[in-house]
Amino acid sequence: KQNSFALKCASVKLLGDREFIMEAVKHNAKALKYASEKLRDDREFVLKLLKQNGWALKYASNKMRVDREVVMEAVKKCGLALQFASEKLRGDREIVLDAVEQNGWALKYASEKLRGEREFISEAAKQDGNALEYASEKLRGDREIVMEAVRQKGAALEYASEKLQDDREIVIEAVKQNGWALEYASEKL
C-alpha cells in the first residue's frame, strides 16, 4: 500500500483500472505516476484524486496542469502543489491565495509579478506570515506588510529588511506573537 514503486510491476490492465489507482493514490500520490496515460489525462478522474491528495498534481498530465479548476482543487488540498501548475496559473491571484492559505510556503512558487505586488503580498502575509520570505526585497522593507506578517507569525521577522529588524515596534509585535522571534531582531535593540 505505501510503496508506489511496486506499481512498476503491475499489469497494464491494473494501471488503467480507475478503482485500483484511486485506492493506491489514497496511500501515496506517486501512484498516479504509474497510471495509464489515459487516466492521468482524465479530467473527472484527476479531479476526484486531487480531492484526496493534492500532491498528485505532480503526476497528472500536462493538460491537467494548465486546467484552472484542476489546479485549484490541488492547491486547496496541498498548497505546495502550486509548483506543478503551469506558469500562467502560478500567476493567478485566486489560485495562489488559496495555495498560500493552505501552506504559506506555497508563495515560493507564485509568479515574480505577484510576489512584487503590494496588495497581494499584504493579503498573503495576513494568511501566513512566512509569505514574507518570498516577497520582493522592496516589500520586505514595507513597514505595514512586515507588521502584518509578524502579527500573524512572529518568526517572519527573519525575512524583514535589516532596517525593520531594527524597528522597536515591529520587534515588539513579533515577540508578542512568538518569543523566539527576538533571535531575528537587530543587535542594536
JSON list of C-alpha atoms in Angstrom, two decimals:
[
{"chain": "A", "resi": 1, "resn": "LYS", "atom": "CA", "xyz": [0.00, 0.00, 0.00]},
{"chain": "A", "resi": 2, "resn": "GLN", "atom": "CA", "xyz": [2.71, 2.50, 0.95]},
{"chain": "A", "resi": 3, "resn": "ASN", "atom": "CA", "xyz": [5.23, 1.63, -1.75]},
{"chain": "A", "resi": 4, "resn": "SER", "atom": "CA", "xyz": [4.27, 3.13, -5.11]},
{"chain": "A", "resi": 5, "resn": "PHE", "atom": "CA", "xyz": [7.41, 1.55, -6.64]},
{"chain": "A", "resi": 6, "resn": "ALA", "atom": "CA", "xyz": [5.60, -1.81, -6.59]},
{"chain": "A", "resi": 7, "resn": "LEU", "atom": "CA", "xyz": [3.21, -0.37, -9.18]},
{"chain": "A", "resi": 8, "resn": "LYS", "atom": "CA", "xyz": [6.02, -0.50, -11.74]},
{"chain": "A", "resi": 9, "resn": "CYS", "atom": "CA", "xyz": [5.43, -4.25, -11.79]},
{"chain": "A", "resi": 10, "resn": "ALA", "atom": "CA", "xyz": [1.64, -4.05, -12.08]},
{"chain": "A", "resi": 11, "resn": "SER", "atom": "CA", "xyz": [-0.08, -5.15, -15.24]},
{"chain": "A", "resi": 12, "resn": "VAL", "atom": "CA", "xyz": [-1.19, -2.66, -17.90]},
{"chain": "A", "resi": 13, "resn": "LYS", "atom": "CA", "xyz": [-4.75, -3.64, -17.07]},
{"chain": "A", "resi": 14, "resn": "LEU", "atom": "CA", "xyz": [-4.33, -2.71, -13.39]},
{"chain": "A", "resi": 15, "resn": "LEU", "atom": "CA", "xyz": [-2.62, 0.55, -14.23]},
{"chain": "A", "resi": 16, "resn": "GLY", "atom": "CA", "xyz": [-5.66, 1.50, -16.29]},
{"chain": "A", "resi": 17, "resn": "ASP", "atom": "CA", "xyz": [-8.13, 0.49, -13.57]},
{"chain": "A", "resi": 18, "resn": "ARG", "atom": "CA", "xyz": [-9.74, 3.60, -12.06]},
{"chain": "A", "resi": 19, "resn": "GLU", "atom": "CA", "xyz": [-10.67, 1.98, -8.75]},
{"chain": "A", "resi": 20, "resn": "PHE", "atom": "CA", "xyz": [-7.22, 0.42, -8.28]},
{"chain": "A", "resi": 21, "resn": "ILE", "atom": "CA", "xyz": [-5.35, 3.66, -8.97]},
{"chain": "A", "resi": 22, "resn": "MET", "atom": "CA", "xyz": [-7.81, 5.67, -6.82]},
{"chain": "A", "resi": 23, "resn": "GLU", "atom": "CA", "xyz": [-7.08, 3.38, -3.88]},
{"chain": "A", "resi": 24, "resn": "ALA", "atom": "CA", "xyz": [-3.32, 3.48, -4.48]},
{"chain": "A", "resi": 25, "resn": "VAL", "atom": "CA", "xyz": [-3.28, 7.30, -4.60]},
{"chain": "A", "resi": 26, "resn": "LYS", "atom": "CA", "xyz": [-5.07, 7.43, -1.22]},
{"chain": "A", "resi": 27, "resn": "HIS", "atom": "CA", "xyz": [-1.89, 5.96, 0.22]},
{"chain": "A", "resi": 28, "resn": "ASN", "atom": "CA", "xyz": [0.70, 7.60, -2.00]},
{"chain": "A", "resi": 29, "resn": "ALA", "atom": "CA", "xyz": [0.28, 10.36, -4.59]},
{"chain": "A", "resi": 30, "resn": "LYS", "atom": "CA", "xyz": [3.16, 8.92, -6.60]},
{"chain": "A", "resi": 31, "resn": "ALA", "atom": "CA", "xyz": [0.91, 6.03, -7.59]},
{"chain": "A", "resi": 32, "resn": "LEU", "atom": "CA", "xyz": [-0.58, 8.28, -10.27]},
{"chain": "A", "resi": 33, "resn": "LYS", "atom": "CA", "xyz": [2.84, 8.34, -11.93]},
{"chain": "A", "resi": 34, "resn": "TYR", "atom": "CA", "xyz": [2.37, 4.70, -12.92]},
{"chain": "A", "resi": 35, "resn": "ALA", "atom": "CA", "xyz": [-1.26, 5.00, -14.02]},
{"chain": "A", "resi": 36, "resn": "SER", "atom": "CA", "xyz": [-2.11, 4.79, -17.68]},
{"chain": "A", "resi": 37, "resn": "GLU", "atom": "CA", "xyz": [-1.74, 7.99, -19.72]},
{"chain": "A", "resi": 38, "resn": "LYS", "atom": "CA", "xyz": [-5.48, 7.82, -20.31]},
{"chain": "A", "resi": 39, "resn": "LEU", "atom": "CA", "xyz": [-6.19, 8.01, -16.56]},
{"chain": "A", "resi": 40, "resn": "ARG", "atom": "CA", "xyz": [-3.61, 10.76, -15.96]},
{"chain": "A", "resi": 41, "resn": "ASP", "atom": "CA", "xyz": [-5.34, 12.77, -18.69]},
{"chain": "A", "resi": 42, "resn": "ASP", "atom": "CA", "xyz": [-8.91, 12.04, -17.49]},
{"chain": "A", "resi": 43, "resn": "ARG", "atom": "CA", "xyz": [-10.16, 15.33, -16.03]},
{"chain": "A", "resi": 44, "resn": "GLU", "atom": "CA", "xyz": [-13.00, 13.86, -13.97]},
{"chain": "A", "resi": 45, "resn": "PHE", "atom": "CA", "xyz": [-10.75, 11.14, -12.55]},
{"chain": "A", "resi": 46, "resn": "VAL", "atom": "CA", "xyz": [-7.89, 13.53, -11.74]},
{"chain": "A", "resi": 47, "resn": "LEU", "atom": "CA", "xyz": [-10.28, 15.98, -10.02]},
{"chain": "A", "resi": 48, "resn": "LYS", "atom": "CA", "xyz": [-11.55, 13.14, -7.84]},
{"chain": "A", "resi": 49, "resn": "LEU", "atom": "CA", "xyz": [-7.98, 12.11, -6.97]},
{"chain": "A", "resi": 50, "resn": "LEU", "atom": "CA", "xyz": [-6.96, 15.64, -6.09]},
{"chain": "A", "resi": 51, "resn": "LYS", "atom": "CA", "xyz": [-9.75, 15.86, -3.53]},
{"chain": "A", "resi": 52, "resn": "GLN", "atom": "CA", "xyz": [-7.88, 13.10, -1.70]},
{"chain": "A", "resi": 53, "resn": "ASN", "atom": "CA", "xyz": [-4.31, 14.14, -2.37]},
{"chain": "A", "resi": 54, "resn": "GLY", "atom": "CA", "xyz": [-3.38, 17.47, -3.97]},
{"chain": "A", "resi": 55, "resn": "TRP", "atom": "CA", "xyz": [0.24, 16.42, -4.44]},
{"chain": "A", "resi": 56, "resn": "ALA", "atom": "CA", "xyz": [-0.96, 14.01, -7.13]},
{"chain": "A", "resi": 57, "resn": "LEU", "atom": "CA", "xyz": [-1.00, 17.02, -9.50]},
{"chain": "A", "resi": 58, "resn": "LYS", "atom": "CA", "xyz": [2.72, 16.34, -9.90]},
{"chain": "A", "resi": 59, "resn": "TYR", "atom": "CA", "xyz": [1.91, 13.11, -11.76]},
{"chain": "A", "resi": 60, "resn": "ALA", "atom": "CA", "xyz": [-1.12, 14.32, -13.72]},
{"chain": "A", "resi": 61, "resn": "SER", "atom": "CA", "xyz": [-0.77, 15.04, -17.42]},
{"chain": "A", "resi": 62, "resn": "ASN", "atom": "CA", "xyz": [0.43, 18.45, -18.63]},
{"chain": "A", "resi": 63, "resn": "LYS", "atom": "CA", "xyz": [-3.09, 19.05, -19.87]},
{"chain": "A", "resi": 64, "resn": "MET", "atom": "CA", "xyz": [-4.32, 18.84, -16.27]},
{"chain": "A", "resi": 65, "resn": "ARG", "atom": "CA", "xyz": [-1.64, 21.25, -15.02]},
{"chain": "A", "resi": 66, "resn": "VAL", "atom": "CA", "xyz": [-2.98, 24.05, -17.23]},
{"chain": "A", "resi": 67, "resn": "ASP", "atom": "CA", "xyz": [-6.60, 23.43, -16.22]},
{"chain": "A", "resi": 68, "resn": "ARG", "atom": "CA", "xyz": [-7.61, 26.15, -13.73]},
{"chain": "A", "resi": 69, "resn": "GLU", "atom": "CA", "xyz": [-10.24, 24.08, -11.92]},
{"chain": "A", "resi": 70, "resn": "VAL", "atom": "CA", "xyz": [-7.91, 21.08, -11.60]},
{"chain": "A", "resi": 71, "resn": "VAL", "atom": "CA", "xyz": [-5.08, 23.19, -10.18]},
{"chain": "A", "resi": 72, "resn": "MET", "atom": "CA", "xyz": [-7.47, 25.00, -7.82]},
{"chain": "A", "resi": 73, "resn": "GLU", "atom": "CA", "xyz": [-8.60, 21.64, -6.42]},
{"chain": "A", "resi": 74, "resn": "ALA", "atom": "CA", "xyz": [-5.00, 20.53, -5.93]},
{"chain": "A", "resi": 75, "resn": "VAL", "atom": "CA", "xyz": [-3.83, 23.66, -4.08]},
{"chain": "A", "resi": 76, "resn": "LYS", "atom": "CA", "xyz": [-6.84, 23.65, -1.76]},
{"chain": "A", "resi": 77, "resn": "LYS", "atom": "CA", "xyz": [-5.73, 20.24, -0.55]},
{"chain": "A", "resi": 78, "resn": "CYS", "atom": "CA", "xyz": [-1.96, 20.82, -0.80]},
{"chain": "A", "resi": 79, "resn": "GLY", "atom": "CA", "xyz": [-0.73, 24.39, -1.25]},
{"chain": "A", "resi": 80, "resn": "LEU", "atom": "CA", "xyz": [2.71, 23.25, -2.35]},
{"chain": "A", "resi": 81, "resn": "ALA", "atom": "CA", "xyz": [1.14, 21.58, -5.40]},
{"chain": "A", "resi": 82, "resn": "LEU", "atom": "CA", "xyz": [1.26, 25.08, -6.89]},
{"chain": "A", "resi": 83, "resn": "GLN", "atom": "CA", "xyz": [4.79, 24.25, -8.08]},
{"chain": "A", "resi": 84, "resn": "PHE", "atom": "CA", "xyz": [3.33, 21.75, -10.56]},
{"chain": "A", "resi": 85, "resn": "ALA", "atom": "CA", "xyz": [0.86, 24.21, -12.09]},
{"chain": "A", "resi": 86, "resn": "SER", "atom": "CA", "xyz": [1.51, 25.92, -15.39]},
{"chain": "A", "resi": 87, "resn": "GLU", "atom": "CA", "xyz": [3.41, 29.19, -15.30]},
{"chain": "A", "resi": 88, "resn": "LYS", "atom": "CA", "xyz": [0.25, 31.06, -16.22]},
{"chain": "A", "resi": 89, "resn": "LEU", "atom": "CA", "xyz": [-1.69, 29.60, -13.29]},
{"chain": "A", "resi": 90, "resn": "ARG", "atom": "CA", "xyz": [1.15, 30.39, -10.88]},
{"chain": "A", "resi": 91, "resn": "GLY", "atom": "CA", "xyz": [0.27, 33.99, -11.67]},
{"chain": "A", "resi": 92, "resn": "ASP", "atom": "CA", "xyz": [-3.45, 33.55, -10.94]},
{"chain": "A", "resi": 93, "resn": "ARG", "atom": "CA", "xyz": [-4.24, 35.56, -7.78]},
{"chain": "A", "resi": 94, "resn": "GLU", "atom": "CA", "xyz": [-7.10, 33.35, -6.60]},
{"chain": "A", "resi": 95, "resn": "ILE", "atom": "CA", "xyz": [-5.18, 30.10, -7.08]},
{"chain": "A", "resi": 96, "resn": "VAL", "atom": "CA", "xyz": [-2.06, 31.43, -5.38]},
{"chain": "A", "resi": 97, "resn": "LEU", "atom": "CA", "xyz": [-4.03, 32.87, -2.44]},
{"chain": "A", "resi": 98, "resn": "ASP", "atom": "CA", "xyz": [-5.77, 29.51, -1.93]},
{"chain": "A", "resi": 99, "resn": "ALA", "atom": "CA", "xyz": [-2.38, 27.78, -2.07]},
{"chain": "A", "resi": 100, "resn": "VAL", "atom": "CA", "xyz": [-0.87, 30.23, 0.44]},
{"chain": "A", "resi": 101, "resn": "GLU", "atom": "CA", "xyz": [-3.87, 29.87, 2.74]},
{"chain": "A", "resi": 102, "resn": "GLN", "atom": "CA", "xyz": [-3.28, 26.11, 2.77]},
{"chain": "A", "resi": 103, "resn": "ASN", "atom": "CA", "xyz": [0.50, 26.46, 3.12]},
{"chain": "A", "resi": 104, "resn": "GLY", "atom": "CA", "xyz": [2.33, 29.79, 3.38]},
{"chain": "A", "resi": 105, "resn": "TRP", "atom": "CA", "xyz": [5.45, 28.36, 1.78]},
{"chain": "A", "resi": 106, "resn": "ALA", "atom": "CA", "xyz": [3.49, 27.99, -1.49]},
{"chain": "A", "resi": 107, "resn": "LEU", "atom": "CA", "xyz": [4.22, 31.65, -2.25]},
{"chain": "A", "resi": 108, "resn": "LYS", "atom": "CA", "xyz": [7.67, 30.47, -3.29]},
{"chain": "A", "resi": 109, "resn": "TYR", "atom": "CA", "xyz": [6.07, 29.09, -6.47]},
{"chain": "A", "resi": 110, "resn": "ALA", "atom": "CA", "xyz": [3.98, 32.16, -7.32]},
{"chain": "A", "resi": 111, "resn": "SER", "atom": "CA", "xyz": [4.93, 34.31, -10.28]},
{"chain": "A", "resi": 112, "resn": "GLU", "atom": "CA", "xyz": [7.50, 37.02, -9.69]},
{"chain": "A", "resi": 113, "resn": "LYS", "atom": "CA", "xyz": [4.91, 39.58, -10.67]},
{"chain": "A", "resi": 114, "resn": "LEU", "atom": "CA", "xyz": [2.58, 38.52, -7.83]},
{"chain": "A", "resi": 115, "resn": "ARG", "atom": "CA", "xyz": [5.44, 38.39, -5.33]},
{"chain": "A", "resi": 116, "resn": "GLY", "atom": "CA", "xyz": [6.12, 42.04, -6.14]},
{"chain": "A", "resi": 117, "resn": "GLU", "atom": "CA", "xyz": [2.53, 43.29, -5.78]},
{"chain": "A", "resi": 118, "resn": "ARG", "atom": "CA", "xyz": [1.97, 45.10, -2.51]},
{"chain": "A", "resi": 119, "resn": "GLU", "atom": "CA", "xyz": [-1.74, 44.33, -2.18]},
{"chain": "A", "resi": 120, "resn": "PHE", "atom": "CA", "xyz": [-1.22, 40.66, -2.95]},
{"chain": "A", "resi": 121, "resn": "ILE", "atom": "CA", "xyz": [1.67, 40.20, -0.50]},
{"chain": "A", "resi": 122, "resn": "SER", "atom": "CA", "xyz": [-0.32, 42.05, 2.14]},
{"chain": "A", "resi": 123, "resn": "GLU", "atom": "CA", "xyz": [-3.17, 39.53, 1.77]},
{"chain": "A", "resi": 124, "resn": "ALA", "atom": "CA", "xyz": [-0.77, 36.58, 1.72]},
{"chain": "A", "resi": 125, "resn": "ALA", "atom": "CA", "xyz": [1.07, 37.80, 4.84]},
{"chain": "A", "resi": 126, "resn": "LYS", "atom": "CA", "xyz": [-2.22, 38.05, 6.73]},
{"chain": "A", "resi": 127, "resn": "GLN", "atom": "CA", "xyz": [-2.85, 34.38, 5.94]},
{"chain": "A", "resi": 128, "resn": "ASP", "atom": "CA", "xyz": [0.66, 33.21, 6.71]},
{"chain": "A", "resi": 129, "resn": "GLY", "atom": "CA", "xyz": [3.43, 35.48, 7.93]},
{"chain": "A", "resi": 130, "resn": "ASN", "atom": "CA", "xyz": [6.02, 33.20, 6.32]},
{"chain": "A", "resi": 131, "resn": "ALA", "atom": "CA", "xyz": [4.85, 34.54, 2.97]},
{"chain": "A", "resi": 132, "resn": "LEU", "atom": "CA", "xyz": [7.19, 37.45, 3.66]},
{"chain": "A", "resi": 133, "resn": "GLU", "atom": "CA", "xyz": [10.16, 35.21, 2.79]},
{"chain": "A", "resi": 134, "resn": "TYR", "atom": "CA", "xyz": [9.12, 35.14, -0.87]},
{"chain": "A", "resi": 135, "resn": "ALA", "atom": "CA", "xyz": [8.04, 38.75, -1.18]},
{"chain": "A", "resi": 136, "resn": "SER", "atom": "CA", "xyz": [10.18, 41.08, -3.25]},
{"chain": "A", "resi": 137, "resn": "GLU", "atom": "CA", "xyz": [13.05, 42.79, -1.45]},
{"chain": "A", "resi": 138, "resn": "LYS", "atom": "CA", "xyz": [11.20, 46.09, -1.67]},
{"chain": "A", "resi": 139, "resn": "LEU", "atom": "CA", "xyz": [8.15, 44.64, 0.07]},
{"chain": "A", "resi": 140, "resn": "ARG", "atom": "CA", "xyz": [10.26, 43.05, 2.82]},
{"chain": "A", "resi": 141, "resn": "GLY", "atom": "CA", "xyz": [11.11, 46.63, 3.67]},
{"chain": "A", "resi": 142, "resn": "ASP", "atom": "CA", "xyz": [7.46, 47.77, 3.70]},
{"chain": "A", "resi": 143, "resn": "ARG", "atom": "CA", "xyz": [6.65, 48.54, 7.34]},
{"chain": "A", "resi": 144, "resn": "GLU", "atom": "CA", "xyz": [2.91, 47.84, 7.07]},
{"chain": "A", "resi": 145, "resn": "ILE", "atom": "CA", "xyz": [3.37, 44.47, 5.34]},
{"chain": "A", "resi": 146, "resn": "VAL", "atom": "CA", "xyz": [6.07, 43.37, 7.76]},
{"chain": "A", "resi": 147, "resn": "MET", "atom": "CA", "xyz": [3.86, 44.36, 10.69]},
{"chain": "A", "resi": 148, "resn": "GLU", "atom": "CA", "xyz": [1.01, 42.22, 9.29]},
{"chain": "A", "resi": 149, "resn": "ALA", "atom": "CA", "xyz": [3.38, 39.31, 8.79]},
{"chain": "A", "resi": 150, "resn": "VAL", "atom": "CA", "xyz": [4.90, 39.37, 12.29]},
{"chain": "A", "resi": 151, "resn": "ARG", "atom": "CA", "xyz": [1.49, 39.75, 13.90]},
{"chain": "A", "resi": 152, "resn": "GLN", "atom": "CA", "xyz": [0.48, 36.54, 12.15]},
{"chain": "A", "resi": 153, "resn": "LYS", "atom": "CA", "xyz": [3.80, 34.75, 12.65]},
{"chain": "A", "resi": 154, "resn": "GLY", "atom": "CA", "xyz": [6.42, 36.41, 14.84]},
{"chain": "A", "resi": 155, "resn": "ALA", "atom": "CA", "xyz": [9.31, 34.47, 13.32]},
{"chain": "A", "resi": 156, "resn": "ALA", "atom": "CA", "xyz": [8.58, 36.17, 9.98]},
{"chain": "A", "resi": 157, "resn": "LEU", "atom": "CA", "xyz": [10.80, 38.92, 11.39]},
{"chain": "A", "resi": 158, "resn": "GLU", "atom": "CA", "xyz": [13.65, 36.85, 9.96]},
{"chain": "A", "resi": 159, "resn": "TYR", "atom": "CA", "xyz": [12.60, 37.90, 6.43]},
{"chain": "A", "resi": 160, "resn": "ALA", "atom": "CA", "xyz": [12.13, 41.60, 7.14]},
{"chain": "A", "resi": 161, "resn": "SER", "atom": "CA", "xyz": [14.68, 44.11, 5.90]},
{"chain": "A", "resi": 162, "resn": "GLU", "atom": "CA", "xyz": [17.54, 44.95, 8.26]},
{"chain": "A", "resi": 163, "resn": "LYS", "atom": "CA", "xyz": [16.00, 48.36, 8.81]},
{"chain": "A", "resi": 164, "resn": "LEU", "atom": "CA", "xyz": [12.75, 46.82, 10.01]},
{"chain": "A", "resi": 165, "resn": "GLN", "atom": "CA", "xyz": [14.55, 44.24, 12.16]},
{"chain": "A", "resi": 166, "resn": "ASP", "atom": "CA", "xyz": [15.81, 47.36, 13.92]},
{"chain": "A", "resi": 167, "resn": "ASP", "atom": "CA", "xyz": [12.29, 48.82, 14.33]},
{"chain": "A", "resi": 168, "resn": "ARG", "atom": "CA", "xyz": [11.35, 48.58, 18.01]},
{"chain": "A", "resi": 169, "resn": "GLU", "atom": "CA", "xyz": [7.58, 48.47, 17.42]},
{"chain": "A", "resi": 170, "resn": "ILE", "atom": "CA", "xyz": [7.84, 45.68, 14.83]},
{"chain": "A", "resi": 171, "resn": "VAL", "atom": "CA", "xyz": [10.15, 43.64, 17.03]},
{"chain": "A", "resi": 172, "resn": "ILE", "atom": "CA", "xyz": [7.77, 44.01, 20.00]},
{"chain": "A", "resi": 173, "resn": "GLU", "atom": "CA", "xyz": [4.85, 42.77, 17.85]},
{"chain": "A", "resi": 174, "resn": "ALA", "atom": "CA", "xyz": [6.92, 39.83, 16.60]},
{"chain": "A", "resi": 175, "resn": "VAL", "atom": "CA", "xyz": [7.96, 38.86, 20.14]},
{"chain": "A", "resi": 176, "resn": "LYS", "atom": "CA", "xyz": [4.36, 39.15, 21.38]},
{"chain": "A", "resi": 177, "resn": "GLN", "atom": "CA", "xyz": [3.41, 36.53, 18.80]},
{"chain": "A", "resi": 178, "resn": "ASN", "atom": "CA", "xyz": [6.49, 34.35, 19.32]},
{"chain": "A", "resi": 179, "resn": "GLY", "atom": "CA", "xyz": [9.16, 34.99, 21.94]},
{"chain": "A", "resi": 180, "resn": "TRP", "atom": "CA", "xyz": [11.77, 33.25, 19.80]},
{"chain": "A", "resi": 181, "resn": "ALA", "atom": "CA", "xyz": [11.38, 35.99, 17.19]},
{"chain": "A", "resi": 182, "resn": "LEU", "atom": "CA", "xyz": [13.80, 38.05, 19.26]},
{"chain": "A", "resi": 183, "resn": "GLU", "atom": "CA", "xyz": [16.54, 35.97, 17.63]},
{"chain": "A", "resi": 184, "resn": "TYR", "atom": "CA", "xyz": [15.90, 37.93, 14.38]},
{"chain": "A", "resi": 185, "resn": "ALA", "atom": "CA", "xyz": [15.92, 41.40, 15.90]},
{"chain": "A", "resi": 186, "resn": "SER", "atom": "CA", "xyz": [18.78, 43.77, 15.26]},
{"chain": "A", "resi": 187, "resn": "GLU", "atom": "CA", "xyz": [21.57, 43.67, 17.83]},
{"chain": "A", "resi": 188, "resn": "LYS", "atom": "CA", "xyz": [21.18, 47.44, 18.12]},
{"chain": "A", "resi": 189, "resn": "LEU", "atom": "CA", "xyz": [17.98, 46.91, 20.06]}
]
